[in-house]
Amino acid sequence: MARWLGQLLVLAVVAGVALTALATPASAHGQLAMSTPAKDSTVKEPLESLALYFTEKPAPNAYFTVTTPSGARVDEPWSHGGPKRLDEPVTEYNLVDGNWQPSLYHTGFPAMVPVAYWPEQGLYVARYVSVASDGEKVTGEVKFTYKGKMSEPPKGWKAPTNEPDPALLNPAEPGVTAPSAGPAVPATSQATPQTTPQAAASNAPQATSGFDLSVWLLPIALVVGVGFMVVRAARRPSPRDAEVRRRSTGPPGRKPPGRPATTPGKARSGKAVKTAKRR
């Protein structure tokens, strides 16, 4: 039993390492690196705008919202900000010649999202939807608690009701280069970046598949191999069981020791002797 449990433990460790290795390259590009305010922080003074820093410039049709604790939107049209060095570098993976290679990013490219006013205190949520340069979807949220002074909406204020561009909800397949980020498009716009046929043709040879078979072969082989060892070990009898079986059955070809059998003849002769003694 101990040997079987040991084999099972080895299988669990190998499977965990394999899953970790497979999950690491799945890191998407253009992800959020830092923000002002930071995630889960507390803001005690009203801010004119929020700054969300990504590892590359957000797409021109990126979508940003800021909602109050009661769910009302207080965001205004966003714009690109000046690059800034990240507090901590971010590692992302790029598929190069069929292999995942890490890249370290030290610069953040912000999206500046103005906040019209601060109507209440509590938990605010800044959400974003964009698409990376390789076509991968970029989405997430930043939550923070506001405990500063409350304010009234500006004159003529109307809460935005726009929805994200459909192209953001169904981005191109990973590996297909997305349009480069240019001047920011207001959040109320539904404009979709256009790609010319010439640009598409020039990008097509460089498109690579997001699935790399070589990445999966080694973990799968390890898991299958260890699984075979576990099954084989479970079917093999332990040394203790083999010894007990050997003692109970004895050597091959030999009957186990026991009470000697008596033949019918001997049984009758014994009875005759007893009868004679009685007489």
Coordinates of C-alpha atoms in Angstrom, one line a residue:
M1 CA 0.0 0.0 0.0
A2 CA 2.8 2.4 0.9
R3 CA 4.5 1.8 -2.5
W4 CA 1.2 2.4 -4.3
L5 CA 0.7 5.7 -2.4
G6 CA 4.2 6.8 -3.3
Q7 CA 3.6 6.2 -7.0
L8 CA 0.3 8.1 -6.8
L9 CA 2.1 11.0 -5.1
V10 CA 4.7 11.1 -7.9
L11 CA 1.9 11.1 -10.5
A12 CA 0.2 14.1 -8.7
V13 CA 3.5 16.1 -8.6
V14 CA 4.2 15.5 -12.3
A15 CA 0.7 16.4 -13.3
G16 CA 0.9 19.6 -11.3
V17 CA 4.2 20.6 -12.9
A18 CA 2.8 19.8 -16.4
L19 CA -0.3 21.9 -15.8
T20 CA 1.9 24.8 -14.6
A21 CA 4.1 24.5 -17.6
L22 CA 1.1 24.6 -19.9
A23 CA -0.5 27.5 -18.1
T24 CA 2.5 29.8 -18.2
P25 CA 2.7 30.4 -21.9
A26 CA -1.0 31.2 -22.0
S27 CA -0.3 34.7 -20.7
A28 CA -2.0 37.1 -23.0
H29 CA -0.3 40.2 -24.5
G30 CA -1.0 43.8 -23.8
Q31 CA -2.2 43.1 -20.2
L32 CA -2.7 45.6 -17.4
A33 CA 0.6 46.2 -15.6
M34 CA -0.4 48.8 -13.0
S35 CA -3.0 51.4 -12.3
T36 CA -3.6 54.7 -10.5
P37 CA -5.3 54.1 -8.1
A38 CA -3.9 50.6 -7.5
K39 CA -6.1 47.6 -7.3
D40 CA -7.9 47.2 -3.9
S41 CA -6.5 50.5 -2.7
T42 CA -8.3 53.3 -0.8
V43 CA -8.7 56.8 -2.4
K44 CA -9.2 59.7 0.1
E45 CA -9.1 62.6 -2.4
P46 CA -11.2 63.0 -5.6
L47 CA -9.2 62.3 -8.8
E48 CA -9.8 63.9 -12.1
S49 CA -9.0 60.7 -14.0
L50 CA -7.9 57.2 -13.6
A51 CA -4.7 55.8 -15.3
L52 CA -4.6 52.2 -16.5
Y53 CA -1.1 51.2 -17.6
F54 CA -0.8 48.4 -20.2
T55 CA 2.3 46.7 -21.6
E56 CA 1.3 48.1 -25.0
K57 CA -0.9 50.9 -26.2
P58 CA -4.6 50.0 -25.9
A59 CA -6.5 49.6 -29.2
P60 CA -8.1 52.8 -30.6
N61 CA -11.5 51.3 -30.0
A62 CA -10.8 50.1 -26.5
Y63 CA -13.7 50.4 -24.0
F64 CA -13.5 51.8 -20.5
T65 CA -16.1 52.4 -17.8
V66 CA -16.1 53.6 -14.2
T67 CA -19.1 52.8 -12.0
T68 CA -20.1 53.9 -8.5
P69 CA -21.1 51.6 -5.6
S70 CA -24.7 52.0 -6.8
G71 CA -23.8 51.0 -10.4
A72 CA -24.0 54.5 -12.0
R73 CA -21.4 55.3 -14.7
V74 CA -19.2 58.4 -14.1
D75 CA -16.6 57.9 -16.8
E76 CA -15.9 60.3 -19.7
P77 CA -14.2 59.6 -23.1
W78 CA -10.7 58.2 -22.5
S79 CA -7.4 59.1 -24.2
H80 CA -3.9 57.7 -24.5
G81 CA -1.4 59.1 -22.0
G82 CA 2.4 59.4 -22.0
P83 CA 4.4 56.2 -21.4
K84 CA 5.7 55.6 -17.9
R85 CA 8.3 53.2 -16.4
L86 CA 6.5 50.5 -14.5
D87 CA 7.1 50.0 -10.8
E88 CA 7.8 46.4 -11.5
P89 CA 8.6 44.8 -14.9
V90 CA 6.0 42.4 -16.4
T91 CA 6.8 39.1 -18.1
E92 CA 4.7 38.0 -21.1
Y93 CA 5.2 35.2 -23.6
N94 CA 5.5 35.4 -27.4
L95 CA 5.3 32.6 -29.8
V96 CA 8.4 32.7 -31.9
D97 CA 9.1 29.9 -34.5
G98 CA 6.7 27.6 -32.7
N99 CA 8.2 28.1 -29.2
W100 CA 7.1 30.3 -26.3
Q101 CA 9.7 32.8 -25.4
P102 CA 9.4 35.3 -22.4
S103 CA 9.7 39.0 -22.9
L104 CA 10.2 41.5 -20.1
Y105 CA 8.3 44.8 -20.3
H106 CA 9.5 47.9 -18.3
T107 CA 7.3 50.5 -19.8
G108 CA 3.6 51.1 -19.3
F109 CA 1.2 52.8 -21.8
P110 CA -1.7 54.4 -20.0
A111 CA -5.3 54.9 -20.9
M112 CA -6.5 58.0 -19.1
V113 CA -10.2 57.7 -18.0
P114 CA -11.6 61.0 -16.7
V115 CA -14.1 60.8 -13.8
A116 CA -16.9 63.4 -14.1
Y117 CA -17.7 63.5 -10.4
W118 CA -17.8 61.5 -7.2
P119 CA -21.4 61.1 -6.1
E120 CA -20.9 58.6 -3.2
Q121 CA -18.3 56.8 -1.1
G122 CA -17.7 53.1 -1.3
L123 CA -16.4 50.5 -3.8
Y124 CA -15.8 51.8 -7.4
V125 CA -15.0 49.6 -10.3
A126 CA -13.0 50.5 -13.5
R127 CA -13.6 48.0 -16.3
Y128 CA -11.8 47.7 -19.6
V129 CA -12.1 45.7 -22.9
S130 CA -9.4 46.0 -25.6
V131 CA -7.5 43.8 -28.0
A132 CA -3.7 43.2 -28.1
S133 CA -1.5 43.6 -31.1
D134 CA -1.5 39.8 -31.7
G135 CA -5.3 39.7 -31.7
E136 CA -5.8 38.4 -28.2
K137 CA -8.7 39.8 -26.1
V138 CA -7.7 42.0 -23.2
T139 CA -10.3 42.5 -20.4
G140 CA -10.4 43.0 -16.7
E141 CA -11.3 45.4 -13.9
V142 CA -9.7 47.5 -11.1
K143 CA -11.6 47.9 -7.8
F144 CA -10.8 50.5 -5.3
T145 CA -12.6 52.2 -2.3
Y146 CA -13.4 55.9 -2.3
K147 CA -13.6 57.7 1.0
G148 CA -13.1 61.2 -0.2
K149 CA -15.3 64.2 -0.6
M150 CA -18.5 63.7 -2.6
S151 CA -19.4 66.1 -5.4
E152 CA -22.4 66.9 -7.7
P153 CA -22.5 66.1 -11.4
P154 CA -21.4 68.8 -13.8
K155 CA -24.0 71.0 -15.5
G156 CA -25.6 69.2 -18.4
W157 CA -24.1 65.8 -17.4
K158 CA -25.6 62.7 -18.9
A159 CA -24.3 59.3 -17.9
P160 CA -22.8 57.4 -20.9
T161 CA -24.8 54.4 -22.2
N162 CA -22.5 53.2 -25.0
E163 CA -21.5 49.6 -25.3
P164 CA -18.2 48.0 -26.4
D165 CA -17.4 47.7 -30.1
P166 CA -18.5 44.2 -31.3
A167 CA -15.0 43.8 -32.7
L168 CA -13.7 43.8 -29.2
L169 CA -16.1 41.1 -28.1
N170 CA -15.1 38.8 -31.0
P171 CA -11.4 39.6 -31.7
A172 CA -9.3 37.9 -34.4
E173 CA -7.6 34.6 -33.8
P174 CA -4.4 34.9 -31.7
G175 CA -1.4 35.3 -33.9
V176 CA -3.1 37.7 -36.3
T177 CA -1.7 41.2 -36.0
A178 CA -4.3 43.8 -34.8
P179 CA -4.3 47.3 -36.1
S180 CA -1.7 49.6 -34.5
A181 CA -2.9 52.0 -31.8
G182 CA -3.4 55.5 -33.2
P183 CA -5.2 58.6 -31.9
A184 CA -7.8 57.7 -29.3
V185 CA -11.4 57.3 -30.3
P186 CA -13.9 58.6 -27.8
A187 CA -15.7 56.0 -25.7
T188 CA -19.1 57.0 -27.3
S189 CA -17.8 56.1 -30.8
Q190 CA -18.6 52.8 -32.4
A191 CA -15.9 53.1 -35.1
T192 CA -14.2 49.9 -36.0
P193 CA -10.5 50.0 -37.2
Q194 CA -10.2 49.2 -40.9
T195 CA -7.6 47.0 -42.4
T196 CA -6.7 47.3 -46.1
P197 CA -6.3 44.2 -48.2
Q198 CA -2.6 45.1 -48.7
A199 CA -2.0 45.2 -45.0
A200 CA -3.9 41.9 -44.5
A201 CA -1.8 40.2 -47.2
S202 CA 1.4 41.4 -45.7
N203 CA 0.5 40.2 -42.3
A204 CA -0.8 36.8 -43.3
P205 CA 2.6 35.1 -43.7
Q206 CA 3.6 36.2 -40.2
A207 CA 0.5 34.8 -38.6
T208 CA 1.2 31.9 -36.3
S209 CA -1.1 29.4 -34.6
G210 CA -1.6 29.7 -30.9
F211 CA -1.4 25.9 -30.5
D212 CA 2.1 24.4 -30.3
L213 CA 2.1 20.6 -30.2
S214 CA 5.7 20.5 -28.9
V215 CA 4.6 22.3 -25.8
W216 CA 2.1 19.5 -24.9
L217 CA 4.1 16.4 -25.9
L218 CA 6.5 16.3 -22.9
P219 CA 3.8 16.8 -20.1
I220 CA 1.5 14.3 -21.8
A221 CA 4.3 11.7 -22.1
L222 CA 5.3 12.2 -18.4
V223 CA 1.7 11.8 -17.2
V224 CA 1.1 8.7 -19.3
G225 CA 4.4 7.1 -18.2
V226 CA 3.8 7.7 -14.5
G227 CA 0.2 6.5 -14.8
F228 CA 1.4 3.2 -16.4
M229 CA 3.9 2.8 -13.5
V230 CA 1.1 3.3 -10.9
V231 CA -1.2 0.8 -12.6
R232 CA 1.6 -1.8 -12.8
A233 CA 2.6 -1.2 -9.2
A234 CA -1.0 -1.6 -8.1
R235 CA -1.3 -5.0 -9.8
R236 CA 2.0 -6.3 -8.5
P237 CA 1.6 -8.2 -5.1
S238 CA 3.6 -6.8 -2.2
P239 CA 6.5 -8.9 -0.8
R240 CA 4.5 -9.5 2.4
D241 CA 1.6 -11.0 0.5
A242 CA 3.9 -13.1 -1.5
E243 CA 5.6 -14.5 1.6
V244 CA 2.2 -15.3 3.2
R245 CA 1.0 -17.1 0.1
R246 CA 4.3 -19.1 -0.1
R247 CA 4.0 -20.3 3.5
S248 CA 0.4 -21.3 3.1
T249 CA 0.9 -23.3 -0.1
G250 CA 4.5 -24.5 0.4
P251 CA 7.0 -25.2 -2.4
P252 CA 5.6 -26.0 -5.9
G253 CA 4.6 -29.6 -6.4
R254 CA 4.5 -30.4 -2.7
K255 CA 1.3 -30.9 -0.7
P256 CA 0.9 -28.8 2.5
P257 CA 1.8 -30.6 5.7
G258 CA -1.2 -32.0 7.6
R259 CA -2.6 -35.0 9.4
P260 CA -1.6 -38.2 7.7
A261 CA -4.5 -39.9 6.1
T262 CA -5.4 -43.4 7.2
T263 CA -6.2 -46.2 4.7
P264 CA -9.3 -48.3 5.0
G265 CA -7.2 -51.3 5.7
K266 CA -5.4 -49.8 8.6
A267 CA -8.7 -48.6 10.0
R268 CA -10.1 -52.1 10.0
S269 CA -7.0 -53.7 11.5
G270 CA -7.2 -51.2 14.4
K271 CA -10.7 -52.2 15.1
A272 CA -9.9 -55.9 15.0
V273 CA -7.1 -55.4 17.7
K274 CA -9.5 -53.5 20.0
T275 CA -12.2 -56.3 19.6
A276 CA -9.6 -59.0 20.5
K277 CA -8.6 -57.1 23.7
R278 CA -12.2 -56.8 24.8
R279 CA -12.6 -60.5 24.4

